Amino acid sequence: MTVCVILTLRGREGNVGSALFDYNLTQVCNDRRGHAIMRRFIGVDEIEDMALGATVLGAGGGGDPYVGKLMAIEAIRKYGDVELITPDEVPDDAVVVVSQMMGAPTIMVEKICSGLEPMATYDEMVKELGVEPYAIYAVEAGGVNSTIPFILGATRRIPVVDCDLMGRAFPELQMTTLGINGVKGQPAVLADEKGNTVTVRAIDDRWLERIARQATSVMGGYTILASYMCTGRQLKDFAIPGTPTLCEKIGRTLREAREMHADPIAAVLEVTRGHRLFKGKVVDVERNTDGMFVRGRAVVAGLDDDKGRELVIEFQNENIIARADGRALCTSPDLIMSLDMESGTPVTTEGLKYGARIVVVGMPCDDQWRTPEGLAVVGPRAFGYDLDYVPVEELAATEGGR
C-alpha cells in the first residue's frame, strides 16, 4: 500500500516549493519498499496553463483551446484533480488508451460537445478490450486534444500519462509515433453528442483514418475518439514523453512573461527552441470546411524588418508550410505557429482574421519525425508538396538567424 507522508500545496500566488514543483498539488509518498516517490496532480490552474501551451504546440490545429479547457475544468471541479504519471510508471503489460477529438476544429467551435462523449467512447472501448485501461493519454498536443484526457481522468478517476504520440498536432490518425513503429491504432470507438457510437476495425491505420473520417463527417463534423490501445512497453518505446508537462510549462511561461511585462514571444521561443520567421499583418484568409478538414491559406504582408515581403501559410487543420516570396521558411513536420504580435497568444487556423498582426514562428519537431519513416508520413511530400524536408533551424540560419 502506498502511504502519503508529505503534502505540498502551491497556488498561483504562492511560492512554496516553486523552484521544485510545477503542479498545484504534489504528494511525496512512500511505496511498499519505503522508497520516496513523487505523485503529481493536475488541477484547474495547470489546465489553464496547459491549454494555452498546447495551443502553441498545436501548430494552428488541435481544436479550440477554450472549449477543451472549460470541459476539463468542469470535470476537475466536480470530481477532483487528476494524477499525471510518467510512461515509466506504467507496467509493461498494462493497457493504455488515447482519448481525443477528431474532425474539423471550426465545427467544434459552433457545435459544442455534450461533455459525455469521452466517457461513452471509454466505456465502449472497455467492452471491446474486456479490461479496464491502466491509464489514459493524449494523441497530440493541441488546444482540445491535450485536455480531453483530463476530462476522462477526472470522471473515471484514472491517471493520465505524461506523453503523447505527436509532440504537436497533425491532421490524420495514422500520423503517430506508434503508427510509424508498426503499432496499430485499433480498435477505435467514435461517439457524437447525440449518443451514437461507432467501433472501427480496419486493415491498417490509413483505412482507419478514412473510415473514421467519413463516419465523423456523417456524425456532424467532429467526434470524440478512443483509440491507440497499446501496452506500457510500447508506450515507453515509442511515445513522446513529457508533452503535457511541456504544454503546461509553455503556458506558464507565456502567462508569467505577460505578468512581468516581458516579451512573451521571446519567452515562448526560448522554451520551445523556436525561431521567428516573419512579422506582419494578415491581409487575406481562404478557409474551407469540407466536413472532414479545414483547408486553406493565409497571406501575411510584412511589417518592420519584413516590410515589402509576403508570407503564405497553407494549412490542413494544422499549418503545413510557410513560404515567403516563394521560398519555404518552415515545413511539416516542424511546427508553424502564429502568435499575436503584442500578447503572444497563439492564433489557430480557425482564428486567423483579416487585419490581425502576428509573428509567425517555427519550432523543431521531435526527432522521430525526422527519420525516413516519419517523413514518409508527415513530411512535405506526404501532403503533396514537391520539395524535400529541411529542418527549421537550417532554414532559419539561411534567413540570417531570424
mmCIF file of C-alpha atoms in Angstrom:
data_model
loop_
_atom_site.group_PDB
_atom_site.id
_atom_site.type_symbol
_atom_site.label_atom_id
_atom_site.label_comp_id
_atom_site.label_asym_id
_atom_site.label_seq_id
_atom_site.Cartn_x
_atom_site.Cartn_y
_atom_site.Cartn_z
ATOM 1 C CA MET A 1 0.000 0.000 0.000
ATOM 2 C CA THR A 2 1.280 3.486 -0.868
ATOM 3 C CA VAL A 3 1.269 5.854 2.108
ATOM 4 C CA CYS A 4 1.449 9.603 1.602
ATOM 5 C CA VAL A 5 3.588 11.305 4.190
ATOM 6 C CA ILE A 6 4.047 14.852 2.868
ATOM 7 C CA LEU A 7 1.607 17.195 1.198
ATOM 8 C CA THR A 8 2.864 20.304 -0.590
ATOM 9 C CA LEU A 9 0.500 22.965 -1.890
ATOM 10 C CA ARG A 10 1.349 25.771 -4.275
ATOM 11 C CA GLY A 11 -1.244 28.201 -5.542
ATOM 12 C CA ARG A 12 -0.665 30.651 -8.328
ATOM 13 C CA GLU A 13 0.076 33.444 -5.848
ATOM 14 C CA GLY A 14 2.207 31.334 -3.527
ATOM 15 C CA ASN A 15 5.834 30.395 -3.735
ATOM 16 C CA VAL A 16 6.074 27.296 -1.570
ATOM 17 C CA GLY A 17 8.291 24.842 -3.409
ATOM 18 C CA SER A 18 8.022 26.872 -6.585
ATOM 19 C CA ALA A 19 11.592 26.025 -7.547
ATOM 20 C CA LEU A 20 10.841 22.323 -7.310
ATOM 21 C CA PHE A 21 7.233 21.717 -8.243
ATOM 22 C CA ASP A 22 5.265 22.644 -11.342
ATOM 23 C CA TYR A 23 1.889 21.442 -10.104
ATOM 24 C CA ASN A 24 -0.638 22.846 -7.685
ATOM 25 C CA LEU A 25 -0.799 19.587 -5.732
ATOM 26 C CA THR A 26 2.255 17.391 -5.237
ATOM 27 C CA GLN A 27 2.394 14.451 -2.863
ATOM 28 C CA VAL A 28 5.605 12.821 -1.744
ATOM 29 C CA CYS A 29 4.754 9.254 -0.765
ATOM 30 C CA ASN A 30 6.456 6.062 0.343
ATOM 31 C CA ASP A 31 5.992 2.946 -1.753
ATOM 32 C CA ARG A 32 5.899 -0.600 -0.358
ATOM 33 C CA ARG A 33 9.680 -0.698 -0.162
ATOM 34 C CA GLY A 34 9.838 2.564 1.761
ATOM 35 C CA HIS A 35 11.232 4.498 -1.208
ATOM 36 C CA ALA A 36 10.083 8.088 -1.694
ATOM 37 C CA ILE A 37 8.007 8.619 -4.821
ATOM 38 C CA MET A 38 6.540 11.816 -6.230
ATOM 39 C CA ARG A 39 2.864 11.858 -7.099
ATOM 40 C CA ARG A 40 1.794 14.759 -9.269
ATOM 41 C CA PHE A 41 -1.703 16.084 -9.726
ATOM 42 C CA ILE A 42 -3.206 18.419 -12.318
ATOM 43 C CA GLY A 43 -5.762 20.949 -11.114
ATOM 44 C CA VAL A 44 -7.557 23.938 -12.559
ATOM 45 C CA ASP A 45 -4.520 26.260 -12.638
ATOM 46 C CA GLU A 46 -2.451 23.696 -14.520
ATOM 47 C CA ILE A 47 -5.248 23.101 -17.041
ATOM 48 C CA GLU A 48 -5.375 26.852 -17.712
ATOM 49 C CA ASP A 49 -1.653 26.931 -18.498
ATOM 50 C CA MET A 50 -1.676 23.581 -20.291
ATOM 51 C CA ALA A 51 -4.452 24.578 -22.693
ATOM 52 C CA LEU A 52 -2.575 27.743 -23.601
ATOM 53 C CA GLY A 53 0.751 25.969 -24.094
ATOM 54 C CA ALA A 54 -0.865 23.119 -26.012
ATOM 55 C CA THR A 55 -2.276 25.624 -28.471
ATOM 56 C CA VAL A 56 1.275 26.808 -29.188
ATOM 57 C CA LEU A 57 2.324 23.219 -29.911
ATOM 58 C CA GLY A 58 -0.885 22.628 -31.866
ATOM 59 C CA ALA A 59 0.679 24.276 -34.940
ATOM 60 C CA GLY A 60 -2.581 26.037 -35.701
ATOM 61 C CA GLY A 61 -4.800 22.988 -35.108
ATOM 62 C CA GLY A 62 -5.658 20.556 -32.333
ATOM 63 C CA GLY A 63 -9.080 22.007 -31.619
ATOM 64 C CA ASP A 64 -10.365 25.076 -29.823
ATOM 65 C CA PRO A 65 -8.466 25.598 -26.539
ATOM 66 C CA TYR A 66 -11.355 27.396 -24.830
ATOM 67 C CA VAL A 67 -13.841 24.552 -25.296
ATOM 68 C CA GLY A 68 -11.420 21.855 -24.150
ATOM 69 C CA LYS A 69 -10.271 23.907 -21.185
ATOM 70 C CA LEU A 70 -13.800 24.556 -19.927
ATOM 71 C CA MET A 71 -14.734 20.879 -20.185
ATOM 72 C CA ALA A 72 -11.626 19.775 -18.285
ATOM 73 C CA ILE A 73 -12.052 22.443 -15.594
ATOM 74 C CA GLU A 74 -15.668 21.438 -15.058
ATOM 75 C CA ALA A 75 -14.705 17.769 -14.666
ATOM 76 C CA ILE A 76 -11.852 18.546 -12.256
ATOM 77 C CA ARG A 77 -14.003 20.823 -10.114
ATOM 78 C CA LYS A 78 -16.676 18.157 -9.921
ATOM 79 C CA TYR A 79 -14.545 15.034 -9.455
ATOM 80 C CA GLY A 80 -11.120 16.247 -8.267
ATOM 81 C CA ASP A 81 -7.579 16.715 -9.532
ATOM 82 C CA VAL A 82 -6.073 14.174 -11.947
ATOM 83 C CA GLU A 83 -2.868 12.251 -11.315
ATOM 84 C CA LEU A 84 -0.221 12.645 -14.018
ATOM 85 C CA ILE A 85 2.194 9.726 -14.271
ATOM 86 C CA THR A 86 5.280 9.138 -16.414
ATOM 87 C CA PRO A 87 5.454 6.356 -19.021
ATOM 88 C CA ASP A 88 7.972 4.599 -16.751
ATOM 89 C CA GLU A 89 5.266 4.289 -14.093
ATOM 90 C CA VAL A 90 3.047 2.232 -16.419
ATOM 91 C CA PRO A 91 3.645 -1.534 -16.084
ATOM 92 C CA ASP A 92 4.951 -3.086 -19.299
ATOM 93 C CA ASP A 93 1.913 -5.364 -19.669
ATOM 94 C CA ALA A 94 -0.691 -2.741 -18.728
ATOM 95 C CA VAL A 95 -3.129 -1.380 -21.324
ATOM 96 C CA VAL A 96 -3.401 2.356 -22.001
ATOM 97 C CA VAL A 97 -5.753 4.162 -24.388
ATOM 98 C CA VAL A 98 -5.935 7.512 -26.201
ATOM 99 C CA SER A 99 -8.885 9.881 -25.785
ATOM 100 C CA GLN A 100 -9.131 12.599 -28.449
ATOM 101 C CA MET A 101 -11.277 14.769 -30.709
ATOM 102 C CA MET A 102 -11.488 14.011 -34.417
ATOM 103 C CA GLY A 103 -12.829 16.319 -37.088
ATOM 104 C CA ALA A 104 -12.767 19.914 -38.262
ATOM 105 C CA PRO A 105 -11.841 22.313 -35.418
ATOM 106 C CA THR A 106 -14.062 25.058 -36.853
ATOM 107 C CA ILE A 107 -17.151 22.860 -36.423
ATOM 108 C CA MET A 108 -16.393 22.162 -32.769
ATOM 109 C CA VAL A 109 -16.412 25.900 -32.047
ATOM 110 C CA GLU A 110 -20.050 26.053 -33.185
ATOM 111 C CA LYS A 111 -21.287 22.557 -32.262
ATOM 112 C CA ILE A 112 -20.220 22.189 -28.640
ATOM 113 C CA CYS A 113 -19.641 18.783 -27.030
ATOM 114 C CA SER A 114 -22.268 17.443 -24.661
ATOM 115 C CA GLY A 115 -19.426 16.501 -22.311
ATOM 116 C CA LEU A 116 -20.443 12.833 -22.222
ATOM 117 C CA GLU A 117 -18.623 11.678 -25.371
ATOM 118 C CA PRO A 118 -15.245 10.824 -23.745
ATOM 119 C CA MET A 119 -16.948 8.549 -21.238
ATOM 120 C CA ALA A 120 -19.085 6.901 -23.932
ATOM 121 C CA THR A 121 -16.035 6.020 -26.035
ATOM 122 C CA TYR A 122 -14.146 4.808 -22.964
ATOM 123 C CA ASP A 123 -16.983 2.523 -21.859
ATOM 124 C CA GLU A 124 -17.323 1.043 -25.339
ATOM 125 C CA MET A 125 -13.556 0.519 -25.529
ATOM 126 C CA VAL A 126 -13.634 -1.358 -22.210
ATOM 127 C CA LYS A 127 -16.285 -3.661 -23.703
ATOM 128 C CA GLU A 128 -14.096 -4.196 -26.783
ATOM 129 C CA LEU A 129 -10.944 -4.932 -24.799
ATOM 130 C CA GLY A 130 -12.523 -6.808 -21.917
ATOM 131 C CA VAL A 131 -10.247 -4.962 -19.492
ATOM 132 C CA GLU A 132 -10.102 -1.532 -17.847
ATOM 133 C CA PRO A 133 -7.205 0.584 -19.141
ATOM 134 C CA TYR A 134 -4.490 1.370 -16.604
ATOM 135 C CA ALA A 135 -4.351 4.996 -17.772
ATOM 136 C CA ILE A 136 -5.366 7.466 -20.479
ATOM 137 C CA TYR A 137 -3.038 9.518 -22.638
ATOM 138 C CA ALA A 138 -3.184 12.202 -25.343
ATOM 139 C CA VAL A 139 -2.706 11.551 -29.044
ATOM 140 C CA GLU A 140 -1.280 15.034 -29.661
ATOM 141 C CA ALA A 141 -0.602 18.480 -28.317
ATOM 142 C CA GLY A 142 -3.464 20.776 -29.214
ATOM 143 C CA GLY A 143 -5.929 23.091 -27.525
ATOM 144 C CA VAL A 144 -8.657 20.480 -27.054
ATOM 145 C CA ASN A 145 -6.781 17.207 -27.535
ATOM 146 C CA SER A 146 -4.367 17.924 -24.706
ATOM 147 C CA THR A 147 -7.220 18.469 -22.245
ATOM 148 C CA ILE A 148 -9.705 15.728 -23.216
ATOM 149 C CA PRO A 149 -7.711 13.002 -21.389
ATOM 150 C CA PHE A 150 -8.088 15.008 -18.179
ATOM 151 C CA ILE A 151 -11.875 15.060 -18.575
ATOM 152 C CA LEU A 152 -11.835 11.277 -18.655
ATOM 153 C CA GLY A 153 -9.166 11.030 -15.955
ATOM 154 C CA ALA A 154 -11.209 13.136 -13.561
ATOM 155 C CA THR A 155 -14.532 11.441 -14.320
ATOM 156 C CA ARG A 156 -13.294 7.847 -14.227
ATOM 157 C CA ARG A 157 -10.604 8.507 -11.579
ATOM 158 C CA ILE A 158 -7.745 7.049 -13.601
ATOM 159 C CA PRO A 159 -4.335 8.625 -14.219
ATOM 160 C CA VAL A 160 -3.181 10.413 -17.363
ATOM 161 C CA VAL A 161 0.247 9.539 -18.782
ATOM 162 C CA ASP A 162 2.690 12.400 -19.370
ATOM 163 C CA CYS A 163 3.254 11.693 -23.072
ATOM 164 C CA ASP A 164 1.640 11.858 -26.488
ATOM 165 C CA LEU A 165 2.117 10.409 -29.984
ATOM 166 C CA MET A 166 2.988 13.531 -31.986
ATOM 167 C CA GLY A 167 4.676 16.188 -29.840
ATOM 168 C CA ARG A 168 2.485 18.638 -31.782
ATOM 169 C CA ALA A 169 -0.786 18.256 -33.721
ATOM 170 C CA PHE A 170 -1.209 16.534 -37.100
ATOM 171 C CA PRO A 171 -4.428 16.245 -39.123
ATOM 172 C CA GLU A 172 -4.699 12.469 -39.669
ATOM 173 C CA LEU A 173 -4.973 9.417 -37.407
ATOM 174 C CA GLN A 174 -2.080 7.445 -38.886
ATOM 175 C CA MET A 175 0.352 10.299 -38.181
ATOM 176 C CA THR A 176 1.614 8.979 -34.843
ATOM 177 C CA THR A 177 4.884 7.677 -33.451
ATOM 178 C CA LEU A 178 3.161 4.398 -32.627
ATOM 179 C CA GLY A 179 1.976 4.133 -36.228
ATOM 180 C CA ILE A 180 5.421 4.655 -37.789
ATOM 181 C CA ASN A 181 6.716 1.934 -35.463
ATOM 182 C CA GLY A 182 4.125 -0.633 -36.503
ATOM 183 C CA VAL A 183 1.612 -0.334 -33.637
ATOM 184 C CA LYS A 184 -1.946 -0.087 -34.963
ATOM 185 C CA GLY A 185 -4.449 2.415 -33.592
ATOM 186 C CA GLN A 186 -7.276 -0.119 -33.483
ATOM 187 C CA PRO A 187 -9.902 -0.850 -32.417
ATOM 188 C CA ALA A 188 -11.210 2.716 -32.369
ATOM 189 C CA VAL A 189 -14.509 3.908 -30.919
ATOM 190 C CA LEU A 190 -16.188 7.158 -32.014
ATOM 191 C CA ALA A 191 -19.028 8.976 -30.245
ATOM 192 C CA ASP A 192 -21.038 12.076 -31.055
ATOM 193 C CA GLU A 193 -23.021 14.449 -28.859
ATOM 194 C CA LYS A 194 -26.293 12.683 -29.732
ATOM 195 C CA GLY A 195 -25.212 9.379 -28.159
ATOM 196 C CA ASN A 196 -24.249 7.470 -31.318
ATOM 197 C CA THR A 197 -21.147 5.283 -31.129
ATOM 198 C CA VAL A 198 -19.226 3.537 -33.905
ATOM 199 C CA THR A 199 -16.491 0.937 -33.484
ATOM 200 C CA VAL A 200 -13.952 0.618 -36.310
ATOM 201 C CA ARG A 201 -11.571 -2.239 -37.037
ATOM 202 C CA ALA A 202 -9.663 -1.652 -40.263
ATOM 203 C CA ILE A 203 -6.862 -3.429 -42.117
ATOM 204 C CA ASP A 204 -4.404 -0.618 -41.320
ATOM 205 C CA ASP A 205 -4.340 2.897 -39.899
ATOM 206 C CA ARG A 206 -4.750 4.624 -43.257
ATOM 207 C CA TRP A 207 -8.026 2.779 -43.669
ATOM 208 C CA LEU A 208 -8.883 3.581 -40.065
ATOM 209 C CA GLU A 209 -8.378 7.272 -40.892
ATOM 210 C CA ARG A 210 -10.580 7.057 -43.997
ATOM 211 C CA ILE A 211 -13.428 5.141 -42.356
ATOM 212 C CA ALA A 212 -13.377 7.117 -39.107
ATOM 213 C CA ARG A 213 -13.177 10.422 -41.020
ATOM 214 C CA GLN A 214 -16.227 9.540 -43.119
ATOM 215 C CA ALA A 215 -18.136 8.435 -40.020
ATOM 216 C CA THR A 216 -17.162 11.683 -38.305
ATOM 217 C CA SER A 217 -18.495 13.670 -41.262
ATOM 218 C CA VAL A 218 -21.827 11.838 -41.092
ATOM 219 C CA MET A 219 -21.955 12.328 -37.303
ATOM 220 C CA GLY A 220 -21.793 16.093 -37.658
ATOM 221 C CA GLY A 221 -18.191 17.001 -38.440
ATOM 222 C CA TYR A 222 -16.482 16.066 -35.182
ATOM 223 C CA THR A 223 -16.449 13.124 -32.801
ATOM 224 C CA ILE A 224 -14.658 12.083 -29.636
ATOM 225 C CA LEU A 225 -12.489 9.042 -30.240
ATOM 226 C CA ALA A 226 -10.869 6.318 -28.149
ATOM 227 C CA SER A 227 -8.001 4.660 -29.999
ATOM 228 C CA TYR A 228 -4.345 3.619 -29.987
ATOM 229 C CA MET A 229 -4.660 0.986 -27.326
ATOM 230 C CA CYS A 230 -1.126 -0.145 -26.526
ATOM 231 C CA THR A 231 0.929 -1.694 -23.759
ATOM 232 C CA GLY A 232 3.082 0.121 -21.262
ATOM 233 C CA ARG A 233 6.142 -1.315 -23.010
ATOM 234 C CA GLN A 234 5.085 0.096 -26.378
ATOM 235 C CA LEU A 235 4.355 3.442 -24.761
ATOM 236 C CA LYS A 236 7.843 3.588 -23.244
ATOM 237 C CA ASP A 237 9.462 2.618 -26.543
ATOM 238 C CA PHE A 238 7.599 4.846 -28.988
ATOM 239 C CA ALA A 239 5.609 7.657 -27.307
ATOM 240 C CA ILE A 240 6.991 11.173 -26.912
ATOM 241 C CA PRO A 241 7.459 11.670 -23.162
ATOM 242 C CA GLY A 242 6.716 14.865 -21.271
ATOM 243 C CA THR A 243 4.427 16.605 -23.767
ATOM 244 C CA PRO A 244 1.661 17.597 -21.272
ATOM 245 C CA THR A 245 4.324 18.900 -18.898
ATOM 246 C CA LEU A 246 5.891 20.892 -21.737
ATOM 247 C CA CYS A 247 2.469 22.308 -22.647
ATOM 248 C CA GLU A 248 1.975 23.451 -19.052
ATOM 249 C CA LYS A 249 5.466 24.954 -18.976
ATOM 250 C CA ILE A 250 4.910 26.902 -22.215
ATOM 251 C CA GLY A 251 1.576 28.222 -20.973
ATOM 252 C CA ARG A 252 3.018 29.199 -17.609
ATOM 253 C CA THR A 253 5.999 30.879 -19.291
ATOM 254 C CA LEU A 254 3.699 32.875 -21.563
ATOM 255 C CA ARG A 255 1.451 33.915 -18.673
ATOM 256 C CA GLU A 256 4.362 34.940 -16.450
ATOM 257 C CA ALA A 257 6.000 36.921 -19.280
ATOM 258 C CA ARG A 258 2.800 38.924 -19.656
ATOM 259 C CA GLU A 259 2.546 39.488 -15.910
ATOM 260 C CA MET A 260 6.146 40.748 -15.840
ATOM 261 C CA HIS A 261 5.640 42.879 -18.989
ATOM 262 C CA ALA A 262 8.412 40.907 -20.707
ATOM 263 C CA ASP A 263 8.478 39.863 -24.367
ATOM 264 C CA PRO A 264 6.062 36.884 -24.450
ATOM 265 C CA ILE A 265 7.171 35.728 -27.893
ATOM 266 C CA ALA A 266 10.844 35.636 -26.879
ATOM 267 C CA ALA A 267 9.863 33.673 -23.766
ATOM 268 C CA VAL A 268 7.969 31.073 -25.817
ATOM 269 C CA LEU A 269 10.797 30.695 -28.314
ATOM 270 C CA GLU A 270 13.292 30.095 -25.517
ATOM 271 C CA VAL A 271 11.208 27.246 -24.097
ATOM 272 C CA THR A 272 10.477 25.659 -27.492
ATOM 273 C CA ARG A 273 13.877 26.315 -29.141
ATOM 274 C CA GLY A 274 11.915 28.115 -31.824
ATOM 275 C CA HIS A 275 12.694 30.784 -34.424
ATOM 276 C CA ARG A 276 10.988 33.989 -35.517
ATOM 277 C CA LEU A 277 10.120 33.525 -39.183
ATOM 278 C CA PHE A 278 8.035 36.522 -40.172
ATOM 279 C CA LYS A 279 6.263 39.561 -38.742
ATOM 280 C CA GLY A 280 3.255 41.009 -40.474
ATOM 281 C CA LYS A 281 -0.441 41.720 -40.916
ATOM 282 C CA VAL A 282 -2.940 39.167 -42.209
ATOM 283 C CA VAL A 283 -4.309 40.548 -45.478
ATOM 284 C CA ASP A 284 -6.196 37.530 -46.813
ATOM 285 C CA VAL A 285 -7.592 34.249 -45.451
ATOM 286 C CA GLU A 286 -9.116 31.448 -47.516
ATOM 287 C CA ARG A 287 -10.686 28.749 -45.382
ATOM 288 C CA ASN A 288 -12.978 25.894 -46.409
ATOM 289 C CA THR A 289 -14.518 23.152 -44.290
ATOM 290 C CA ASP A 290 -15.374 20.028 -46.269
ATOM 291 C CA GLY A 291 -16.885 18.135 -43.336
ATOM 292 C CA MET A 292 -13.582 16.418 -42.607
ATOM 293 C CA PHE A 293 -10.803 19.031 -42.563
ATOM 294 C CA VAL A 294 -10.357 22.777 -42.518
ATOM 295 C CA ARG A 295 -8.186 23.596 -45.533
ATOM 296 C CA GLY A 296 -6.922 26.941 -46.698
ATOM 297 C CA ARG A 297 -4.228 29.574 -46.776
ATOM 298 C CA ALA A 298 -3.399 32.855 -45.092
ATOM 299 C CA VAL A 299 -1.463 35.710 -46.696
ATOM 300 C CA VAL A 300 0.599 37.942 -44.410
ATOM 301 C CA ALA A 301 2.059 41.280 -45.533
ATOM 302 C CA GLY A 302 5.389 42.012 -43.867
ATOM 303 C CA LEU A 303 5.955 44.691 -41.225
ATOM 304 C CA ASP A 304 9.131 46.243 -39.812
ATOM 305 C CA ASP A 305 12.120 44.156 -40.955
ATOM 306 C CA ASP A 306 9.811 42.124 -43.212
ATOM 307 C CA LYS A 307 8.179 45.128 -44.879
ATOM 308 C CA GLY A 308 7.883 44.619 -48.630
ATOM 309 C CA ARG A 309 7.768 40.817 -48.299
ATOM 310 C CA GLU A 310 4.780 38.463 -48.305
ATOM 311 C CA LEU A 311 4.301 35.214 -46.401
ATOM 312 C CA VAL A 312 1.810 32.496 -47.344
ATOM 313 C CA ILE A 313 0.791 29.832 -44.815
ATOM 314 C CA GLU A 314 -1.072 26.782 -46.122
ATOM 315 C CA PHE A 315 -2.967 24.552 -43.707
ATOM 316 C CA GLN A 316 -4.970 21.333 -43.376
ATOM 317 C CA ASN A 317 -6.342 21.771 -39.838
ATOM 318 C CA GLU A 318 -2.686 22.407 -38.888
ATOM 319 C CA ASN A 319 -0.199 24.715 -40.603
ATOM 320 C CA ILE A 320 1.744 22.629 -43.122
ATOM 321 C CA ILE A 321 4.066 25.054 -44.921
ATOM 322 C CA ALA A 322 5.089 28.712 -44.646
ATOM 323 C CA ARG A 323 6.689 30.389 -47.675
ATOM 324 C CA ALA A 324 7.960 33.921 -48.099
ATOM 325 C CA ASP A 325 8.420 35.163 -51.655
ATOM 326 C CA GLY A 326 8.075 31.574 -52.866
ATOM 327 C CA ARG A 327 10.776 30.207 -50.565
ATOM 328 C CA ALA A 328 9.996 27.760 -47.750
ATOM 329 C CA LEU A 329 10.714 29.101 -44.257
ATOM 330 C CA CYS A 330 9.303 26.084 -42.418
ATOM 331 C CA THR A 331 7.504 22.876 -43.393
ATOM 332 C CA SER A 332 5.875 19.934 -41.673
ATOM 333 C CA PRO A 333 6.843 18.064 -39.550
ATOM 334 C CA ASP A 334 8.346 21.140 -37.865
ATOM 335 C CA LEU A 335 5.772 23.361 -36.184
ATOM 336 C CA ILE A 336 4.462 26.589 -37.710
ATOM 337 C CA MET A 337 2.503 28.832 -35.349
ATOM 338 C CA SER A 338 1.091 32.340 -35.498
ATOM 339 C CA LEU A 339 1.394 34.379 -32.290
ATOM 340 C CA ASP A 340 -0.332 37.667 -31.584
ATOM 341 C CA MET A 341 2.265 40.406 -32.001
ATOM 342 C CA GLU A 342 1.532 42.060 -28.637
ATOM 343 C CA SER A 343 0.336 39.324 -26.268
ATOM 344 C CA GLY A 344 1.995 36.239 -27.759
ATOM 345 C CA THR A 345 -1.375 34.457 -27.721
ATOM 346 C CA PRO A 346 -1.373 31.571 -30.225
ATOM 347 C CA VAL A 347 -3.745 32.068 -33.149
ATOM 348 C CA THR A 348 -5.259 28.866 -34.550
ATOM 349 C CA THR A 349 -6.151 28.388 -38.213
ATOM 350 C CA GLU A 350 -9.829 28.982 -37.464
ATOM 351 C CA GLY A 351 -8.884 32.135 -35.520
ATOM 352 C CA LEU A 352 -6.917 33.829 -38.310
ATOM 353 C CA LYS A 353 -8.670 37.030 -39.367
ATOM 354 C CA TYR A 354 -8.008 39.904 -41.733
ATOM 355 C CA GLY A 355 -6.048 42.654 -40.047
ATOM 356 C CA ALA A 356 -4.513 40.511 -37.319
ATOM 357 C CA ARG A 357 -0.915 41.461 -36.537
ATOM 358 C CA ILE A 358 1.089 38.328 -35.918
ATOM 359 C CA VAL A 359 4.568 36.923 -35.569
ATOM 360 C CA VAL A 360 4.925 33.581 -37.339
ATOM 361 C CA VAL A 361 7.352 31.242 -35.608
ATOM 362 C CA GLY A 362 8.850 27.859 -36.428
ATOM 363 C CA MET A 363 9.705 25.199 -33.848
ATOM 364 C CA PRO A 364 11.609 21.920 -34.265
ATOM 365 C CA CYS A 365 9.644 18.683 -34.146
ATOM 366 C CA ASP A 366 10.516 15.541 -32.224
ATOM 367 C CA ASP A 367 13.438 13.601 -33.698
ATOM 368 C CA GLN A 368 11.236 10.598 -34.547
ATOM 369 C CA TRP A 369 9.576 12.678 -37.268
ATOM 370 C CA ARG A 370 12.912 13.439 -38.909
ATOM 371 C CA THR A 371 13.572 9.772 -39.673
ATOM 372 C CA PRO A 372 12.755 8.326 -43.128
ATOM 373 C CA GLU A 373 9.761 6.534 -41.572
ATOM 374 C CA GLY A 374 8.488 9.736 -40.017
ATOM 375 C CA LEU A 375 8.973 11.903 -43.098
ATOM 376 C CA ALA A 376 7.168 9.346 -45.265
ATOM 377 C CA VAL A 377 4.047 10.033 -43.183
ATOM 378 C CA VAL A 378 4.285 13.730 -42.238
ATOM 379 C CA GLY A 379 6.984 15.293 -44.447
ATOM 380 C CA PRO A 380 6.155 17.866 -47.159
ATOM 381 C CA ARG A 381 5.700 15.187 -49.834
ATOM 382 C CA ALA A 382 3.142 13.373 -47.665
ATOM 383 C CA PHE A 383 0.961 16.483 -48.002
ATOM 384 C CA GLY A 384 1.517 16.802 -51.762
ATOM 385 C CA TYR A 385 4.354 19.353 -51.837
ATOM 386 C CA ASP A 386 7.172 18.684 -54.280
ATOM 387 C CA LEU A 387 10.056 19.588 -52.003
ATOM 388 C CA ASP A 388 12.339 17.862 -49.555
ATOM 389 C CA TYR A 389 12.204 18.486 -45.839
ATOM 390 C CA VAL A 390 14.837 20.809 -44.382
ATOM 391 C CA PRO A 391 14.927 21.333 -40.585
ATOM 392 C CA VAL A 392 13.624 24.716 -39.476
ATOM 393 C CA GLU A 393 16.879 25.605 -37.730
ATOM 394 C CA GLU A 394 18.752 25.224 -41.014
ATOM 395 C CA LEU A 395 16.185 27.285 -42.920
ATOM 396 C CA ALA A 396 16.303 29.957 -40.221
ATOM 397 C CA ALA A 397 20.095 30.088 -40.432
ATOM 398 C CA THR A 398 19.924 30.738 -44.168
ATOM 399 C CA GLU A 399 17.456 33.544 -43.476
ATOM 400 C CA GLY A 400 20.030 35.215 -41.233
ATOM 401 C CA GLY A 401 19.083 33.682 -37.898
ATOM 402 C CA ARG A 402 15.750 35.500 -37.693
#
